[in-house]
């Protein structure tokens, strides 16, 4: 997986979660970034939000992914 996807995922996270994810192994970061991309692609609600604010849609998808991890 391209590191730019992981970087975009990390940028979408709130700072506290970003620090947590940054400390995880590379494979884990890549797995979370892939889940984030799937969340963005599959949720129609996020499509609507993306039209209004792409950063807000990315942040919401990142929050959802991390919430499922908890």
Tab-separated table of N, CA and C in Angstrom:
chain	number	residue	atom	x	y	z
A	1	UNK	N	0.860	-1.172	0.000
A	1	UNK	CA	0.000	0.000	0.000
A	1	UNK	C	0.903	1.230	0.000
A	2	UNK	N	0.520	2.202	-0.769
A	2	UNK	CA	1.316	3.418	-0.857
A	2	UNK	C	1.293	4.171	0.463
A	3	UNK	N	2.431	4.694	0.843
A	3	UNK	CA	2.525	5.434	2.104
A	3	UNK	C	1.673	6.698	2.080
A	4	UNK	N	1.373	7.234	0.874
A	4	UNK	CA	0.558	8.434	0.835
A	4	UNK	C	-0.853	8.169	1.373
A	5	UNK	N	-1.364	6.959	1.208
A	5	UNK	CA	-2.669	6.607	1.766
A	5	UNK	C	-2.585	6.585	3.284
A	6	UNK	N	-1.529	6.012	3.805
A	6	UNK	CA	-1.336	5.994	5.257
A	6	UNK	C	-1.186	7.425	5.758
A	7	UNK	N	-0.449	8.238	5.040
A	7	UNK	CA	-0.272	9.634	5.426
A	7	UNK	C	-1.581	10.404	5.423
A	8	UNK	N	-2.413	10.173	4.423
A	8	UNK	CA	-3.731	10.829	4.372
A	8	UNK	C	-4.600	10.371	5.531
A	9	UNK	N	-4.540	9.073	5.840
A	9	UNK	CA	-5.309	8.554	6.966
A	9	UNK	C	-4.836	9.196	8.268
A	10	UNK	N	-3.523	9.247	8.462
A	10	UNK	CA	-2.977	9.858	9.677
A	10	UNK	C	-3.380	11.329	9.787
A	11	UNK	N	-3.382	12.025	8.660
A	11	UNK	CA	-3.761	13.439	8.672
A	11	UNK	C	-5.229	13.628	9.028
A	12	UNK	N	-6.058	12.646	8.723
A	12	UNK	CA	-7.495	12.738	9.009
A	12	UNK	C	-7.818	12.465	10.475
A	13	UNK	N	-6.895	11.838	11.183
A	13	UNK	CA	-7.121	11.507	12.597
A	13	UNK	C	-6.945	12.725	13.486
A	14	UNK	N	-7.626	12.708	14.644
A	14	UNK	CA	-7.368	13.758	15.624
A	14	UNK	C	-5.964	13.502	16.195
A	15	UNK	N	-5.317	14.536	16.723
A	15	UNK	CA	-3.911	14.412	17.142
A	15	UNK	C	-3.630	13.270	18.127
A	16	UNK	N	-4.510	13.047	19.081
A	16	UNK	CA	-4.274	11.985	20.062
A	16	UNK	C	-4.272	10.611	19.387
A	17	UNK	N	-5.240	10.389	18.536
A	17	UNK	CA	-5.304	9.092	17.837
A	17	UNK	C	-4.153	8.959	16.849
A	18	UNK	N	-3.762	10.070	16.237
A	18	UNK	CA	-2.652	10.041	15.280
A	18	UNK	C	-1.387	9.543	15.976
A	19	UNK	N	-1.129	10.051	17.173
A	19	UNK	CA	0.054	9.611	17.928
A	19	UNK	C	-0.026	8.118	18.232
A	20	UNK	N	-1.218	7.656	18.590
A	20	UNK	CA	-1.420	6.234	18.881
A	20	UNK	C	-1.129	5.376	17.655
A	21	UNK	N	-1.689	5.766	16.515
A	21	UNK	CA	-1.527	4.972	15.288
A	21	UNK	C	-0.086	5.040	14.788
A	22	UNK	N	0.543	6.185	14.900
A	22	UNK	CA	1.929	6.334	14.448
A	22	UNK	C	2.855	5.374	15.190
A	23	UNK	N	2.542	5.065	16.437
A	23	UNK	CA	3.368	4.157	17.225
A	23	UNK	C	3.132	2.683	16.931
A	24	UNK	N	2.156	2.378	16.092
A	24	UNK	CA	1.860	0.977	15.767
A	24	UNK	C	2.761	0.484	14.635
A	25	UNK	N	2.862	-0.835	14.481
A	25	UNK	CA	3.671	-1.384	13.380
A	25	UNK	C	3.142	-0.946	12.009
A	26	UNK	N	4.021	-0.896	11.035
A	26	UNK	CA	3.674	-0.461	9.680
A	26	UNK	C	2.489	-1.228	9.123
A	27	UNK	N	2.463	-2.541	9.312
A	27	UNK	CA	1.376	-3.361	8.779
A	27	UNK	C	0.031	-2.957	9.370
A	28	UNK	N	0.038	-2.619	10.648
A	28	UNK	CA	-1.183	-2.179	11.320
A	28	UNK	C	-1.654	-0.846	10.755
A	29	UNK	N	-0.720	0.087	10.540
A	29	UNK	CA	-1.088	1.378	9.953
A	29	UNK	C	-1.673	1.191	8.566
A	30	UNK	N	-1.080	0.294	7.784
A	30	UNK	CA	-1.583	0.026	6.440
A	30	UNK	C	-2.970	-0.611	6.476
A	31	UNK	N	-3.187	-1.496	7.433
A	31	UNK	CA	-4.499	-2.149	7.560
A	31	UNK	C	-5.565	-1.113	7.917
A	32	UNK	N	-5.253	-0.238	8.851
A	32	UNK	CA	-6.201	0.809	9.236
A	32	UNK	C	-6.469	1.775	8.085
A	33	UNK	N	-5.440	2.123	7.343
A	33	UNK	CA	-5.622	3.021	6.196
A	33	UNK	C	-6.491	2.369	5.129
A	34	UNK	N	-6.330	1.072	4.921
A	34	UNK	CA	-7.166	0.366	3.952
A	34	UNK	C	-8.623	0.347	4.421
A	35	UNK	N	-8.842	0.143	5.706
A	35	UNK	CA	-10.203	0.173	6.259
A	35	UNK	C	-10.800	1.570	6.093
A	36	UNK	N	-9.993	2.583	6.275
A	36	UNK	CA	-10.425	3.966	6.112
A	36	UNK	C	-10.855	4.223	4.672
A	37	UNK	N	-10.062	3.761	3.718
A	37	UNK	CA	-10.425	3.927	2.311
A	37	UNK	C	-11.733	3.211	1.987
A	38	UNK	N	-11.904	2.003	2.524
A	38	UNK	CA	-13.162	1.269	2.291
A	38	UNK	C	-14.342	2.028	2.886
A	39	UNK	N	-14.153	2.593	4.067
A	39	UNK	CA	-15.220	3.364	4.711
A	39	UNK	C	-15.601	4.559	3.850
A	40	UNK	N	-14.616	5.260	3.336
A	40	UNK	CA	-14.888	6.410	2.481
A	40	UNK	C	-15.627	6.006	1.203
A	41	UNK	N	-15.240	4.881	0.645
A	41	UNK	CA	-15.816	4.443	-0.631
A	41	UNK	C	-17.211	3.851	-0.485
A	42	UNK	N	-17.522	3.291	0.666
A	42	UNK	CA	-18.750	2.515	0.774
A	42	UNK	C	-19.909	3.236	1.456
A	43	UNK	N	-19.680	4.355	2.108
A	43	UNK	CA	-20.733	5.001	2.880
A	43	UNK	C	-21.317	6.185	2.120
A	44	UNK	N	-22.600	6.074	1.750
A	44	UNK	CA	-23.263	7.143	0.998
A	44	UNK	C	-23.358	8.440	1.801
A	45	UNK	N	-23.510	8.334	3.103
A	45	UNK	CA	-23.573	9.522	3.958
A	45	UNK	C	-22.272	10.314	3.854
A	46	UNK	N	-21.162	9.595	3.788
A	46	UNK	CA	-19.870	10.278	3.654
A	46	UNK	C	-19.719	10.918	2.279
A	47	UNK	N	-20.356	10.341	1.253
A	47	UNK	CA	-20.319	10.957	-0.078
A	47	UNK	C	-20.933	12.351	-0.039
A	48	UNK	N	-22.064	12.465	0.650
A	48	UNK	CA	-22.721	13.762	0.774
A	48	UNK	C	-21.846	14.739	1.540
A	49	UNK	N	-21.286	14.294	2.643
A	49	UNK	CA	-20.397	15.144	3.426
A	49	UNK	C	-19.163	15.532	2.616
A	50	UNK	N	-18.665	14.606	1.802
A	50	UNK	CA	-17.485	14.866	0.987
A	50	UNK	C	-17.734	16.003	0.002
A	51	UNK	N	-18.957	16.098	-0.495
A	51	UNK	CA	-19.286	17.183	-1.411
A	51	UNK	C	-19.206	18.534	-0.703
A	52	UNK	N	-19.566	18.560	0.564
A	52	UNK	CA	-19.540	19.806	1.330
A	52	UNK	C	-18.154	20.103	1.890
A	53	UNK	N	-17.498	19.077	2.403
A	53	UNK	CA	-16.187	19.257	3.026
A	53	UNK	C	-15.401	17.940	2.977
A	54	UNK	N	-14.553	17.780	1.977
A	54	UNK	CA	-13.749	16.545	1.912
A	54	UNK	C	-12.956	16.266	3.186
A	55	UNK	N	-12.312	17.263	3.826
A	55	UNK	CA	-11.585	16.959	5.067
A	55	UNK	C	-12.505	16.448	6.177
A	56	UNK	N	-13.721	16.976	6.252
A	56	UNK	CA	-14.660	16.523	7.281
A	56	UNK	C	-15.078	15.077	7.026
A	57	UNK	N	-15.281	14.718	5.769
A	57	UNK	CA	-15.640	13.333	5.432
A	57	UNK	C	-14.493	12.395	5.783
A	58	UNK	N	-13.271	12.788	5.474
A	58	UNK	CA	-12.115	11.955	5.797
A	58	UNK	C	-11.955	11.797	7.300
A	59	UNK	N	-12.172	12.879	8.042
A	59	UNK	CA	-12.055	12.814	9.504
A	59	UNK	C	-13.135	11.913	10.091
A	60	UNK	N	-14.348	11.998	9.566
A	60	UNK	CA	-15.433	11.151	10.068
A	60	UNK	C	-15.156	9.680	9.777
A	61	UNK	N	-14.669	9.382	8.590
A	61	UNK	CA	-14.331	7.995	8.253
A	61	UNK	C	-13.213	7.486	9.166
A	62	UNK	N	-12.218	8.316	9.434
A	62	UNK	CA	-11.122	7.922	10.326
A	62	UNK	C	-11.645	7.668	11.736
A	63	UNK	N	-12.546	8.528	12.200
A	63	UNK	CA	-13.124	8.345	13.540
A	63	UNK	C	-13.871	7.020	13.611
A	64	UNK	N	-14.628	6.706	12.591
A	64	UNK	CA	-15.389	5.448	12.562
A	64	UNK	C	-14.473	4.227	12.601
A	65	UNK	N	-13.422	4.275	11.805
A	65	UNK	CA	-12.472	3.162	11.768
A	65	UNK	C	-11.856	2.951	13.147
A	66	UNK	N	-11.428	4.030	13.765
A	66	UNK	CA	-10.782	3.915	15.078
A	66	UNK	C	-11.786	3.513	16.153
A	67	UNK	N	-13.019	3.930	16.016
A	67	UNK	CA	-14.048	3.526	16.973
A	67	UNK	C	-14.272	2.019	16.913
A	68	UNK	N	-14.253	1.467	15.710
A	68	UNK	CA	-14.408	0.020	15.562
A	68	UNK	C	-13.223	-0.724	16.152
A	69	UNK	N	-12.070	-0.093	16.177
A	69	UNK	CA	-10.862	-0.715	16.726
A	69	UNK	C	-10.903	-0.797	18.253
A	70	UNK	N	-11.666	0.095	18.850
A	70	UNK	CA	-11.699	0.162	20.328
A	70	UNK	C	-12.429	-1.010	20.935
